[in-house]
């Protein structure tokens, strides 16, 4: 088991940007929540190929003028993935993201800092869908989870937990 990676700003095409270190608070929280399904799931996924698929969106992210600093495309994709898996509205998801530490850790957010608004997640999702990046990224994640022998069962409502199950005999290794 590995702890989830911190939010990413670096891409292979942008060596000038640096990956921020995960804060001590987030490391302690991730350690205390290490058995939470979402925290374990975040550790199983290799986000580098997803980030590479999202590389074209980093230019838009870096050069936005005015308004608050936007969240990275990877953070927004991870948020939209969680919203899908939990089958909740954008407004419900916004509340869950603000109140659930395991959601914040999975998405790659630092606790105590701002979280994306529900409308920001919705707009980012639409941008990714328009260019087909969301579908490609979702497939990358699904393929990795399949190779690891993990199956996702969608949550029936916001209160119930997402079930993550290892399929017998298929604990594939990440490469």
PDB file of C-alpha atoms in Angstrom:
ATOM      1  CA  UNK A   1       0.000   0.000   0.000  1.00  0.00           C
ATOM      2  CA  UNK A   2       1.302   3.441  -0.907  1.00  0.00           C
ATOM      3  CA  UNK A   3      -0.080   6.766   0.154  1.00  0.00           C
ATOM      4  CA  UNK A   4      -1.780   8.811  -2.561  1.00  0.00           C
ATOM      5  CA  UNK A   5       0.300  11.289  -4.484  1.00  0.00           C
ATOM      6  CA  UNK A   6      -0.111  14.994  -3.790  1.00  0.00           C
ATOM      7  CA  UNK A   7      -1.842  17.195  -6.346  1.00  0.00           C
ATOM      8  CA  UNK A   8       0.236  17.572  -9.425  1.00  0.00           C
ATOM      9  CA  UNK A   9       1.357  20.576 -11.377  1.00  0.00           C
ATOM     10  CA  UNK A  10       4.154  18.897 -13.301  1.00  0.00           C
ATOM     11  CA  UNK A  11       3.838  17.245 -16.669  1.00  0.00           C
ATOM     12  CA  UNK A  12       6.424  15.637 -18.861  1.00  0.00           C
ATOM     13  CA  UNK A  13       5.982  18.507 -21.311  1.00  0.00           C
ATOM     14  CA  UNK A  14       6.392  21.143 -18.627  1.00  0.00           C
ATOM     15  CA  UNK A  15       9.538  20.506 -16.627  1.00  0.00           C
ATOM     16  CA  UNK A  16       9.549  24.059 -15.236  1.00  0.00           C
ATOM     17  CA  UNK A  17       6.558  23.380 -12.993  1.00  0.00           C
ATOM     18  CA  UNK A  18       7.201  21.570  -9.727  1.00  0.00           C
ATOM     19  CA  UNK A  19       5.158  19.015  -7.836  1.00  0.00           C
ATOM     20  CA  UNK A  20       4.215  20.446  -4.440  1.00  0.00           C
ATOM     21  CA  UNK A  21       5.074  18.326  -1.415  1.00  0.00           C
ATOM     22  CA  UNK A  22       2.217  16.815   0.570  1.00  0.00           C
ATOM     23  CA  UNK A  23       1.867  18.666   3.871  1.00  0.00           C
ATOM     24  CA  UNK A  24       2.553  16.946   7.183  1.00  0.00           C
ATOM     25  CA  UNK A  25      -1.135  17.312   8.054  1.00  0.00           C
ATOM     26  CA  UNK A  26      -2.201  15.517   4.885  1.00  0.00           C
ATOM     27  CA  UNK A  27       0.421  12.805   5.383  1.00  0.00           C
ATOM     28  CA  UNK A  28      -0.860  12.177   8.917  1.00  0.00           C
ATOM     29  CA  UNK A  29      -4.480  12.193   7.754  1.00  0.00           C
ATOM     30  CA  UNK A  30      -3.701   9.856   4.872  1.00  0.00           C
ATOM     31  CA  UNK A  31      -1.860   7.562   7.288  1.00  0.00           C
ATOM     32  CA  UNK A  32      -4.783   7.581   9.750  1.00  0.00           C
ATOM     33  CA  UNK A  33      -7.269   6.999   6.922  1.00  0.00           C
ATOM     34  CA  UNK A  34      -5.097   4.471   5.058  1.00  0.00           C
ATOM     35  CA  UNK A  35      -7.785   1.778   5.282  1.00  0.00           C
ATOM     36  CA  UNK A  36     -10.514   4.050   3.907  1.00  0.00           C
ATOM     37  CA  UNK A  37     -11.546   2.658   0.498  1.00  0.00           C
ATOM     38  CA  UNK A  38     -10.943   5.910  -1.375  1.00  0.00           C
ATOM     39  CA  UNK A  39      -7.501   6.453   0.143  1.00  0.00           C
ATOM     40  CA  UNK A  40      -6.497   2.881  -0.718  1.00  0.00           C
ATOM     41  CA  UNK A  41      -7.911   3.293  -4.208  1.00  0.00           C
ATOM     42  CA  UNK A  42      -5.961   6.516  -4.782  1.00  0.00           C
ATOM     43  CA  UNK A  43      -2.787   4.609  -3.892  1.00  0.00           C
ATOM     44  CA  UNK A  44      -3.546   1.876  -6.441  1.00  0.00           C
ATOM     45  CA  UNK A  45      -3.918   4.211  -9.393  1.00  0.00           C
ATOM     46  CA  UNK A  46      -0.897   5.440 -11.311  1.00  0.00           C
ATOM     47  CA  UNK A  47      -1.975   8.994 -12.111  1.00  0.00           C
ATOM     48  CA  UNK A  48       0.997   9.753 -14.403  1.00  0.00           C
ATOM     49  CA  UNK A  49      -0.659   8.369 -17.601  1.00  0.00           C
ATOM     50  CA  UNK A  50      -3.855  10.265 -16.748  1.00  0.00           C
ATOM     51  CA  UNK A  51      -1.850  13.432 -16.207  1.00  0.00           C
ATOM     52  CA  UNK A  52      -0.118  12.912 -19.561  1.00  0.00           C
ATOM     53  CA  UNK A  53      -3.532  12.655 -21.258  1.00  0.00           C
ATOM     54  CA  UNK A  54      -4.533  15.914 -19.567  1.00  0.00           C
ATOM     55  CA  UNK A  55      -1.312  17.737 -20.575  1.00  0.00           C
ATOM     56  CA  UNK A  56      -3.041  19.905 -23.239  1.00  0.00           C
ATOM     57  CA  UNK A  57      -5.314  21.307 -20.529  1.00  0.00           C
ATOM     58  CA  UNK A  58      -2.365  22.454 -18.405  1.00  0.00           C
ATOM     59  CA  UNK A  59      -1.659  25.387 -20.738  1.00  0.00           C
ATOM     60  CA  UNK A  60      -5.206  26.659 -20.199  1.00  0.00           C
ATOM     61  CA  UNK A  61      -4.809  26.093 -16.476  1.00  0.00           C
ATOM     62  CA  UNK A  62      -1.539  28.072 -16.253  1.00  0.00           C
ATOM     63  CA  UNK A  63      -2.536  31.017 -18.437  1.00  0.00           C
ATOM     64  CA  UNK A  64      -5.943  31.843 -17.015  1.00  0.00           C
ATOM     65  CA  UNK A  65      -6.298  35.522 -16.202  1.00  0.00           C
ATOM     66  CA  UNK A  66      -8.380  36.941 -13.379  1.00  0.00           C
ATOM     67  CA  UNK A  67     -10.328  35.101 -10.735  1.00  0.00           C
ATOM     68  CA  UNK A  68      -8.959  32.620  -8.230  1.00  0.00           C
ATOM     69  CA  UNK A  69      -6.154  30.255  -9.206  1.00  0.00           C
ATOM     70  CA  UNK A  70      -7.812  27.296 -10.902  1.00  0.00           C
ATOM     71  CA  UNK A  71      -7.343  23.726  -9.773  1.00  0.00           C
ATOM     72  CA  UNK A  72      -5.206  21.471 -11.952  1.00  0.00           C
ATOM     73  CA  UNK A  73      -6.952  19.417 -14.634  1.00  0.00           C
ATOM     74  CA  UNK A  74      -5.929  16.245 -12.765  1.00  0.00           C
ATOM     75  CA  UNK A  75      -7.641  17.411  -9.565  1.00  0.00           C
ATOM     76  CA  UNK A  76     -10.781  18.248 -11.534  1.00  0.00           C
ATOM     77  CA  UNK A  77     -10.765  14.892 -13.329  1.00  0.00           C
ATOM     78  CA  UNK A  78     -10.342  13.033 -10.043  1.00  0.00           C
ATOM     79  CA  UNK A  79     -13.240  15.027  -8.588  1.00  0.00           C
ATOM     80  CA  UNK A  80     -15.492  14.218 -11.542  1.00  0.00           C
ATOM     81  CA  UNK A  81     -14.556  10.533 -11.245  1.00  0.00           C
ATOM     82  CA  UNK A  82     -15.645  10.516  -7.598  1.00  0.00           C
ATOM     83  CA  UNK A  83     -18.877  12.284  -8.494  1.00  0.00           C
ATOM     84  CA  UNK A  84     -19.607   9.533 -11.021  1.00  0.00           C
ATOM     85  CA  UNK A  85     -18.806   6.715  -8.630  1.00  0.00           C
ATOM     86  CA  UNK A  86     -21.012   8.155  -5.897  1.00  0.00           C
ATOM     87  CA  UNK A  87     -23.864   9.007  -8.277  1.00  0.00           C
ATOM     88  CA  UNK A  88     -24.703  12.330  -6.670  1.00  0.00           C
ATOM     89  CA  UNK A  89     -25.618  15.705  -8.109  1.00  0.00           C
ATOM     90  CA  UNK A  90     -22.953  18.371  -8.497  1.00  0.00           C
ATOM     91  CA  UNK A  91     -24.348  20.264  -5.496  1.00  0.00           C
ATOM     92  CA  UNK A  92     -24.332  17.142  -3.316  1.00  0.00           C
ATOM     93  CA  UNK A  93     -20.829  16.338  -4.493  1.00  0.00           C
ATOM     94  CA  UNK A  94     -19.627  19.838  -3.595  1.00  0.00           C
ATOM     95  CA  UNK A  95     -20.849  19.303  -0.043  1.00  0.00           C
ATOM     96  CA  UNK A  96     -19.206  15.851   0.151  1.00  0.00           C
ATOM     97  CA  UNK A  97     -15.916  17.251  -1.145  1.00  0.00           C
ATOM     98  CA  UNK A  98     -15.961  20.023   1.464  1.00  0.00           C
ATOM     99  CA  UNK A  99     -16.787  17.687   4.363  1.00  0.00           C
ATOM    100  CA  UNK A 100     -15.162  14.309   3.685  1.00  0.00           C
ATOM    101  CA  UNK A 101     -11.430  14.004   4.241  1.00  0.00           C
ATOM    102  CA  UNK A 102     -11.199  10.797   2.194  1.00  0.00           C
ATOM    103  CA  UNK A 103     -12.705  12.660  -0.777  1.00  0.00           C
ATOM    104  CA  UNK A 104     -10.168  15.464  -0.386  1.00  0.00           C
ATOM    105  CA  UNK A 105      -7.258  13.000  -0.151  1.00  0.00           C
ATOM    106  CA  UNK A 106      -8.458  11.024  -3.192  1.00  0.00           C
ATOM    107  CA  UNK A 107      -8.841  14.187  -5.269  1.00  0.00           C
ATOM    108  CA  UNK A 108      -5.395  15.413  -4.171  1.00  0.00           C
ATOM    109  CA  UNK A 109      -6.424  18.471  -2.180  1.00  0.00           C
ATOM    110  CA  UNK A 110      -4.747  19.842   0.902  1.00  0.00           C
ATOM    111  CA  UNK A 111      -7.055  19.916   3.908  1.00  0.00           C
ATOM    112  CA  UNK A 112      -7.884  23.357   5.155  1.00  0.00           C
ATOM    113  CA  UNK A 113      -7.494  24.894   1.701  1.00  0.00           C
ATOM    114  CA  UNK A 114     -10.250  25.781  -0.776  1.00  0.00           C
ATOM    115  CA  UNK A 115     -11.972  23.008  -2.682  1.00  0.00           C
ATOM    116  CA  UNK A 116     -13.419  23.306  -6.186  1.00  0.00           C
ATOM    117  CA  UNK A 117     -17.002  24.526  -6.299  1.00  0.00           C
ATOM    118  CA  UNK A 118     -19.640  22.235  -7.750  1.00  0.00           C
ATOM    119  CA  UNK A 119     -19.970  24.551 -10.764  1.00  0.00           C
ATOM    120  CA  UNK A 120     -16.183  24.455 -11.333  1.00  0.00           C
ATOM    121  CA  UNK A 121     -16.234  20.642 -11.351  1.00  0.00           C
ATOM    122  CA  UNK A 122     -19.181  20.726 -13.764  1.00  0.00           C
ATOM    123  CA  UNK A 123     -17.437  23.153 -16.159  1.00  0.00           C
ATOM    124  CA  UNK A 124     -14.158  21.195 -16.048  1.00  0.00           C
ATOM    125  CA  UNK A 125     -16.028  17.978 -16.735  1.00  0.00           C
ATOM    126  CA  UNK A 126     -17.738  19.561 -19.745  1.00  0.00           C
ATOM    127  CA  UNK A 127     -14.399  20.800 -21.143  1.00  0.00           C
ATOM    128  CA  UNK A 128     -12.867  17.339 -20.775  1.00  0.00           C
ATOM    129  CA  UNK A 129     -15.915  15.655 -22.324  1.00  0.00           C
ATOM    130  CA  UNK A 130     -15.990  18.030 -25.304  1.00  0.00           C
ATOM    131  CA  UNK A 131     -12.483  16.959 -26.298  1.00  0.00           C
ATOM    132  CA  UNK A 132     -12.881  13.267 -25.421  1.00  0.00           C
ATOM    133  CA  UNK A 133     -10.213  13.468 -22.703  1.00  0.00           C
ATOM    134  CA  UNK A 134     -12.577  12.445 -19.926  1.00  0.00           C
ATOM    135  CA  UNK A 135     -13.470   9.175 -21.641  1.00  0.00           C
ATOM    136  CA  UNK A 136      -9.811   8.401 -22.375  1.00  0.00           C
ATOM    137  CA  UNK A 137      -8.756   9.158 -18.793  1.00  0.00           C
ATOM    138  CA  UNK A 138     -11.606   7.105 -17.358  1.00  0.00           C
ATOM    139  CA  UNK A 139     -10.512   4.180 -19.534  1.00  0.00           C
ATOM    140  CA  UNK A 140      -6.910   4.505 -18.294  1.00  0.00           C
ATOM    141  CA  UNK A 141      -8.129   4.318 -14.677  1.00  0.00           C
ATOM    142  CA  UNK A 142     -10.538   1.437 -15.413  1.00  0.00           C
ATOM    143  CA  UNK A 143      -7.784  -0.541 -17.177  1.00  0.00           C
ATOM    144  CA  UNK A 144      -5.406  -0.067 -14.239  1.00  0.00           C
ATOM    145  CA  UNK A 145      -8.032  -1.120 -11.713  1.00  0.00           C
ATOM    146  CA  UNK A 146      -8.910  -4.137 -13.851  1.00  0.00           C
ATOM    147  CA  UNK A 147      -5.258  -5.225 -13.986  1.00  0.00           C
ATOM    148  CA  UNK A 148      -5.053  -4.810 -10.199  1.00  0.00           C
ATOM    149  CA  UNK A 149      -8.135  -7.016  -9.821  1.00  0.00           C
ATOM    150  CA  UNK A 150     -10.264  -4.220  -8.397  1.00  0.00           C
ATOM    151  CA  UNK A 151     -13.900  -3.764  -9.240  1.00  0.00           C
ATOM    152  CA  UNK A 152     -15.866  -0.610  -8.392  1.00  0.00           C
ATOM    153  CA  UNK A 153     -19.471  -0.942  -7.291  1.00  0.00           C
ATOM    154  CA  UNK A 154     -21.224   2.400  -7.571  1.00  0.00           C
ATOM    155  CA  UNK A 155     -22.561   3.856  -4.345  1.00  0.00           C
ATOM    156  CA  UNK A 156     -26.346   3.787  -4.141  1.00  0.00           C
ATOM    157  CA  UNK A 157     -26.511   7.133  -2.333  1.00  0.00           C
ATOM    158  CA  UNK A 158     -24.235   9.708  -0.764  1.00  0.00           C
ATOM    159  CA  UNK A 159     -24.339   8.095   2.661  1.00  0.00           C
ATOM    160  CA  UNK A 160     -23.269   4.613   1.584  1.00  0.00           C
ATOM    161  CA  UNK A 161     -19.630   3.871   0.980  1.00  0.00           C
ATOM    162  CA  UNK A 162     -18.140   2.919  -2.335  1.00  0.00           C
ATOM    163  CA  UNK A 163     -17.294  -0.796  -2.286  1.00  0.00           C
ATOM    164  CA  UNK A 164     -13.861  -1.745  -3.592  1.00  0.00           C
ATOM    165  CA  UNK A 165     -13.366  -5.490  -4.011  1.00  0.00           C
ATOM    166  CA  UNK A 166     -10.272  -7.438  -5.025  1.00  0.00           C
ATOM    167  CA  UNK A 167     -11.212 -10.189  -7.442  1.00  0.00           C
ATOM    168  CA  UNK A 168      -9.872 -13.553  -6.222  1.00  0.00           C
ATOM    169  CA  UNK A 169      -6.510 -14.501  -7.677  1.00  0.00           C
ATOM    170  CA  UNK A 170      -5.957 -11.330  -9.708  1.00  0.00           C
ATOM    171  CA  UNK A 171      -3.872  -8.973  -7.627  1.00  0.00           C
ATOM    172  CA  UNK A 172      -1.895  -7.833 -10.672  1.00  0.00           C
ATOM    173  CA  UNK A 173       1.079  -5.621 -10.146  1.00  0.00           C
ATOM    174  CA  UNK A 174       1.362  -2.085 -11.423  1.00  0.00           C
ATOM    175  CA  UNK A 175       3.950  -1.498 -14.006  1.00  0.00           C
TER     176      UNK A 175
END
